[in-house]
Amino acid sequence: MALVSVRGAPLLVDMQKRMSGATIDLKIYGRPERILETWRGLLLRYLPWAAAFSAWLVWLVRRLQQNGQSRREQLLRAIRANEFHVEYQPLYGVETGRCEGVEALLRWVRPGTGAIRPDEFIQVAEEEHVIVPLTQHLLKLIGRDVATWDVAPGFHLGVNFAPEHLSGVQLVSDVQALRAAVAPHGATITLEITERTLVRNTGQARNNLVTLRREGVKVAIDDFGMGYCSLSYLEKFPFDILKIDRGFVLTIDAQGSKATVLDAIIDLAHSLGARIVAEGVETQVQRDYLCARGVTYIQGFFYAKPMSSEAFVRWYRANGAHMSPDPHATAGA
């Protein structure tokens, strides 16, 4: 007879508890010749399975490591191969009736595969810690594009930044370099950050935002209402613009009846002295509802879809000075 006990003690590794290698105690009772015969049979029967299982585990770990390296290398290789480009979606100024700015949206078209969804490659970039070099590449592309534009002074250029970049020491210099590139062409920069960014970030992030705002850079909280942000964060972090997620805009029904939560967010933004961008506006009813409640900017397919830099230059010349409320006027953009 054999009694087996397995013992292991937890270790603290990288601030997380992990189990140490197990210790196995064997207590064997019985006649020696019978014990030897029994264990010889067990070894012959199960040792090949144990060896195969061990080999499979080794293969799996190596495959996971290679997959992680592969995803990282794919992104870095795509940056070097210039497979990324930027599309720009206009912002309609409710008071001025013209295009007041754009949001820069990174796109990846992979040869032989086609377009990769932004939510997919952005998530991978964050997981593999490639998001900072990817955003730095985005900033260079934006600077190159804006050099060909002729927009009105004070034109808003919205750029999304991830938590890792926002907390990093490179953020201020990266934004300053972009600002120097686009300012001669009339554009000003707006950093767009999500609620998730507010929750995850540190004092360094706040210091970065304060420094950049002193230099004229605006800060927008993107997709507001869809994350896990406590309202207290709105007082702790400096910001200028609140972007309402399209999910709330969709609560405006065909009759334009009251959307209670949307109205509460708009009232909150007004009380904080923030300008408001409503995202995902697609219908005249939504547009009229939002304009009546004091929204500052409107963004969505109702006015214009995201477009390449070249298409935006043509579109802005035709529509930028006065954006028609008729969506068919911009359908060909």
Coordinates of C-alpha atoms in Angstrom, one line a residue:
M1 CA 0.0 0.0 0.0
A2 CA 1.2 3.5 -0.8
L3 CA 0.1 6.8 0.8
V4 CA 0.8 9.9 -1.2
S5 CA 0.7 13.5 0.0
V6 CA 1.4 16.6 -2.0
R7 CA 2.5 19.8 -0.4
G8 CA 3.3 23.2 -1.9
A9 CA 3.9 26.7 -0.4
P10 CA 2.9 29.9 -2.2
L11 CA 5.6 32.4 -3.3
L12 CA 5.2 36.1 -3.9
V13 CA 6.4 36.8 -7.5
D14 CA 5.8 40.2 -9.2
M15 CA 3.3 41.1 -6.5
Q16 CA 1.3 38.0 -7.1
K17 CA 1.0 34.7 -5.2
R18 CA 2.3 31.7 -7.1
M19 CA 2.5 28.1 -6.0
S20 CA 6.0 26.6 -5.6
G21 CA 6.9 23.2 -7.0
A22 CA 5.1 20.4 -5.3
T23 CA 6.7 18.1 -2.7
I24 CA 5.6 14.5 -2.9
D25 CA 5.9 12.2 0.1
L26 CA 5.6 8.5 -0.5
K27 CA 4.9 6.0 2.3
I28 CA 4.9 2.4 1.0
Y29 CA 3.7 -0.6 3.0
G30 CA 3.8 -4.3 2.1
R31 CA 6.1 -7.1 1.0
P32 CA 9.1 -5.8 -1.0
E33 CA 8.6 -8.3 -3.9
R34 CA 4.9 -7.4 -4.3
I35 CA 5.7 -3.7 -4.1
L36 CA 8.3 -4.0 -6.9
E37 CA 6.0 -6.0 -9.1
T38 CA 3.2 -3.5 -8.6
W39 CA 5.3 -0.4 -9.3
R40 CA 7.0 -2.0 -12.3
G41 CA 3.5 -2.6 -13.8
L42 CA 2.4 1.0 -13.1
L43 CA 5.5 2.5 -14.6
L44 CA 5.2 0.4 -17.7
R45 CA 1.6 1.3 -18.1
Y46 CA 1.6 5.1 -17.3
L47 CA 5.2 6.3 -18.0
P48 CA 4.6 6.8 -21.8
W49 CA 1.5 8.9 -21.0
A50 CA 3.4 11.0 -18.5
A51 CA 6.2 11.6 -20.9
A52 CA 3.8 12.5 -23.7
F53 CA 1.9 14.9 -21.4
S54 CA 5.2 16.6 -20.3
A55 CA 6.3 17.0 -24.0
W56 CA 2.9 18.5 -24.8
L57 CA 3.2 21.0 -22.0
V58 CA 6.6 22.1 -23.1
W59 CA 5.3 22.5 -26.7
L60 CA 2.3 24.5 -25.5
V61 CA 4.4 26.9 -23.4
R62 CA 6.8 27.5 -26.3
R63 CA 4.0 28.0 -28.7
L64 CA 2.4 30.6 -26.5
Q65 CA 5.7 32.4 -26.1
Q66 CA 6.2 32.4 -29.9
N67 CA 2.7 33.6 -30.5
G68 CA 3.3 36.6 -28.2
Q69 CA 6.5 37.4 -29.9
S70 CA 4.9 36.9 -33.3
R71 CA 2.1 39.4 -32.5
R72 CA 4.6 42.0 -31.3
E73 CA 6.8 41.4 -34.3
Q74 CA 3.8 41.7 -36.7
L75 CA 3.0 45.1 -35.4
L76 CA 6.6 46.4 -35.4
R77 CA 7.1 45.0 -38.9
A78 CA 3.8 46.7 -40.1
I79 CA 5.1 50.0 -38.7
R80 CA 8.4 49.6 -40.6
A81 CA 6.6 48.6 -43.8
N82 CA 4.3 51.7 -43.5
E83 CA 1.1 49.6 -43.6
F84 CA -0.8 52.0 -41.4
H85 CA -2.6 55.1 -42.5
V86 CA -4.9 57.7 -40.9
E87 CA -8.5 58.6 -41.6
Y88 CA -10.2 61.7 -40.3
Q89 CA -13.8 62.2 -39.2
P90 CA -15.0 65.8 -39.1
L91 CA -16.6 67.6 -36.2
Y92 CA -19.6 69.9 -36.9
G93 CA -19.7 73.1 -34.8
V94 CA -23.3 73.7 -33.8
E95 CA -22.9 77.4 -33.2
T96 CA -20.7 78.1 -36.2
G97 CA -22.3 75.7 -38.7
R98 CA -18.9 74.7 -40.1
C99 CA -16.3 72.0 -39.6
E100 CA -14.4 72.8 -36.4
G101 CA -12.0 69.9 -36.3
V102 CA -11.4 66.2 -36.9
E103 CA -10.7 63.0 -35.0
A104 CA -7.7 61.1 -36.3
L105 CA -8.3 57.3 -36.6
L106 CA -5.5 54.9 -37.2
R107 CA -6.1 52.2 -39.8
W108 CA -4.2 49.1 -40.8
V109 CA -4.4 47.4 -44.2
R110 CA -2.3 44.3 -44.2
P111 CA -1.1 43.0 -47.6
G112 CA -2.8 39.7 -48.4
T113 CA -5.2 40.0 -45.5
G114 CA -7.0 43.3 -45.9
A115 CA -8.2 45.8 -43.3
I116 CA -7.6 44.8 -39.6
R117 CA -10.2 46.0 -37.1
P118 CA -8.9 48.9 -35.0
D119 CA -10.2 47.4 -31.8
E120 CA -8.3 44.2 -32.5
F121 CA -4.9 45.6 -33.3
I122 CA -5.1 48.3 -30.6
Q123 CA -5.8 45.7 -28.0
V124 CA -2.9 43.6 -29.1
A125 CA -0.6 46.7 -29.2
E126 CA -1.5 47.4 -25.6
E127 CA -1.1 43.8 -24.4
E128 CA 2.3 43.5 -26.2
H129 CA 3.5 46.9 -25.0
V130 CA 3.8 48.2 -28.6
I131 CA 1.1 50.9 -28.1
V132 CA 3.6 53.7 -27.5
P133 CA 5.7 53.2 -30.7
L134 CA 2.5 52.7 -32.6
T135 CA 1.1 56.0 -31.3
Q136 CA 4.4 57.7 -32.1
H137 CA 4.1 56.4 -35.7
L138 CA 0.5 57.7 -35.8
L139 CA 1.7 61.2 -34.7
K140 CA 4.3 61.2 -37.5
L141 CA 1.6 60.3 -40.1
I142 CA -0.7 63.0 -38.8
G143 CA 2.1 65.6 -39.0
R144 CA 2.8 64.6 -42.6
D145 CA -0.9 64.8 -43.5
V146 CA -1.7 68.1 -41.9
A147 CA 1.3 69.7 -43.7
T148 CA -0.9 69.5 -46.9
W149 CA -4.0 71.1 -45.2
D150 CA -5.3 74.7 -45.3
V151 CA -7.7 74.9 -42.3
A152 CA -9.1 77.8 -40.2
P153 CA -7.0 78.8 -37.2
G154 CA -7.9 76.9 -34.0
F155 CA -8.9 73.8 -36.0
H156 CA -9.2 70.9 -33.5
L157 CA -7.2 67.8 -34.2
G158 CA -8.2 65.0 -31.8
V159 CA -5.8 62.1 -31.2
N160 CA -6.4 59.1 -29.0
F161 CA -3.8 58.1 -26.3
A162 CA -3.6 54.9 -24.4
P163 CA -3.0 54.7 -20.6
E164 CA 0.6 53.5 -21.0
H165 CA 1.5 56.5 -23.1
L166 CA -0.4 59.0 -21.0
S167 CA 1.6 57.9 -17.9
G168 CA 5.0 57.8 -19.7
V169 CA 7.8 60.3 -19.7
Q170 CA 7.6 60.5 -23.5
L171 CA 4.1 61.9 -23.7
V172 CA 4.9 65.6 -23.3
S173 CA 7.8 65.6 -25.9
D174 CA 5.7 63.5 -28.3
V175 CA 2.8 65.9 -28.2
Q176 CA 5.0 68.9 -28.3
A177 CA 6.6 67.6 -31.5
L178 CA 3.2 67.1 -33.1
R179 CA 2.1 70.5 -32.0
A180 CA 5.2 72.1 -33.6
A181 CA 4.4 70.2 -36.9
V182 CA 0.7 71.2 -37.1
A183 CA 0.5 74.6 -35.6
P184 CA 1.9 76.4 -38.7
H185 CA -1.1 75.0 -40.6
G186 CA -3.8 76.3 -38.2
A187 CA -4.4 73.1 -36.2
T188 CA -4.5 72.7 -32.4
I189 CA -4.3 69.4 -30.6
T190 CA -6.8 67.7 -28.4
L191 CA -5.8 64.6 -26.4
E192 CA -8.6 62.1 -26.4
I193 CA -8.5 59.7 -23.4
T194 CA -11.0 57.1 -22.2
E195 CA -12.6 56.7 -18.7
R196 CA -10.4 53.5 -18.4
T197 CA -7.4 55.8 -18.8
L198 CA -8.5 58.0 -15.9
V199 CA -9.1 55.0 -13.6
R200 CA -5.7 53.3 -14.3
N201 CA -3.5 56.4 -14.3
T202 CA -1.2 57.9 -11.8
G203 CA 0.0 61.3 -10.6
Q204 CA 2.4 61.3 -13.6
A205 CA -0.5 61.2 -16.0
R206 CA -2.1 64.1 -14.3
N207 CA 1.2 66.1 -14.3
N208 CA 1.5 65.4 -18.0
L209 CA -2.0 66.7 -18.7
V210 CA -1.4 69.8 -16.6
T211 CA 1.8 70.6 -18.5
L212 CA 0.3 70.2 -21.9
R213 CA -2.8 72.2 -21.1
R214 CA -0.6 75.1 -20.1
E215 CA 0.8 74.9 -23.6
G216 CA -2.6 75.2 -25.2
V217 CA -3.3 71.5 -25.7
K218 CA -6.9 70.4 -25.0
V219 CA -8.0 67.2 -23.2
A220 CA -11.2 65.3 -24.1
I221 CA -12.7 62.3 -22.2
D222 CA -13.8 59.9 -24.9
D223 CA -16.8 57.5 -24.8
F224 CA -18.0 59.0 -21.6
G225 CA -20.6 56.9 -19.7
M226 CA -19.4 53.6 -21.1
G227 CA -16.5 52.8 -18.7
Y228 CA -16.0 52.5 -14.9
C229 CA -15.1 56.1 -14.1
S230 CA -16.3 57.5 -10.8
L231 CA -17.6 61.1 -11.1
S232 CA -14.8 62.0 -8.6
Y233 CA -12.2 61.5 -11.4
L234 CA -13.8 64.3 -13.4
E235 CA -12.7 66.7 -10.6
K236 CA -9.2 65.2 -10.2
F237 CA -8.2 65.2 -13.9
P238 CA -8.1 68.4 -15.9
F239 CA -10.2 68.2 -19.1
D240 CA -11.9 70.5 -21.5
I241 CA -14.3 68.4 -23.6
L242 CA -16.7 65.5 -22.8
K243 CA -17.4 63.1 -25.7
I244 CA -20.7 61.3 -25.3
D245 CA -20.7 57.7 -26.5
R246 CA -23.0 56.9 -29.4
G247 CA -24.8 54.4 -27.3
F248 CA -26.5 57.3 -25.5
V249 CA -27.2 59.1 -28.7
L250 CA -29.1 56.0 -29.9
T251 CA -31.5 56.4 -27.0
I252 CA -33.0 59.3 -28.9
D253 CA -36.0 57.6 -30.6
A254 CA -37.6 58.5 -33.9
Q255 CA -40.0 61.0 -32.2
G256 CA -37.2 62.8 -30.4
S257 CA -38.7 62.1 -27.0
K258 CA -36.7 62.7 -23.8
A259 CA -33.5 60.6 -23.3
T260 CA -33.1 60.8 -19.5
V261 CA -29.5 59.5 -19.1
L262 CA -28.3 61.5 -22.1
D263 CA -29.8 64.6 -20.7
A264 CA -28.2 64.0 -17.3
I265 CA -24.7 63.7 -19.0
I266 CA -25.3 66.9 -20.9
D267 CA -26.3 68.7 -17.8
L268 CA -23.2 67.3 -15.9
A269 CA -20.9 68.6 -18.7
H270 CA -22.5 72.0 -18.6
S271 CA -22.1 72.2 -14.8
L272 CA -18.4 71.3 -15.2
G273 CA -17.9 74.0 -17.8
A274 CA -16.9 71.5 -20.5
R275 CA -17.7 71.5 -24.1
I276 CA -19.6 68.5 -25.4
V277 CA -19.1 66.3 -28.5
A278 CA -21.9 63.9 -29.4
E279 CA -20.6 60.9 -31.2
G280 CA -22.4 58.6 -33.6
V281 CA -25.0 61.0 -34.8
E282 CA -26.8 59.5 -37.8
T283 CA -30.3 61.1 -38.1
Q284 CA -31.9 64.6 -38.3
V285 CA -33.9 63.8 -35.2
Q286 CA -30.8 63.1 -33.2
R287 CA -29.1 66.2 -34.5
D288 CA -32.0 68.5 -33.7
Y289 CA -32.4 67.0 -30.2
L290 CA -28.7 67.5 -29.4
C291 CA -28.5 71.0 -30.8
A292 CA -31.5 72.0 -28.7
R293 CA -29.7 70.9 -25.5
G294 CA -26.6 72.8 -26.1
V295 CA -24.2 70.2 -27.4
T296 CA -21.1 72.0 -28.8
Y297 CA -20.0 69.6 -31.6
I298 CA -21.6 66.8 -33.5
Q299 CA -19.7 63.9 -35.0
G300 CA -21.1 61.0 -37.0
F301 CA -22.2 59.7 -40.4
F302 CA -25.0 62.2 -40.5
Y303 CA -22.4 64.8 -41.6
A304 CA -19.4 62.8 -42.8
K305 CA -17.7 59.4 -42.5
P306 CA -14.0 59.0 -41.7
M307 CA -11.9 59.7 -44.8
S308 CA -8.3 59.7 -46.0
S309 CA -6.3 62.9 -45.8
E310 CA -6.6 63.5 -49.5
A311 CA -10.3 63.0 -49.4
F312 CA -10.6 65.3 -46.4
V313 CA -8.7 68.1 -48.2
R314 CA -11.2 68.0 -51.1
W315 CA -14.2 67.6 -48.7
Y316 CA -13.1 70.6 -46.5
R317 CA -12.7 72.9 -49.5
A318 CA -16.3 72.0 -50.6
N319 CA -18.0 71.8 -47.2
G320 CA -15.8 73.0 -44.4
A321 CA -16.8 76.7 -44.4
H322 CA -20.5 75.8 -44.2
M323 CA -21.6 72.2 -43.4
S324 CA -25.1 71.6 -44.7
P325 CA -27.6 69.9 -42.4
D326 CA -28.6 67.8 -45.3
P327 CA -26.6 64.5 -45.0
H328 CA -26.9 63.9 -48.7
A329 CA -24.6 66.9 -49.3
T330 CA -21.7 65.0 -47.8
A331 CA -22.6 61.5 -48.9
G332 CA -19.9 61.4 -51.5
A333 CA -17.1 62.4 -49.1

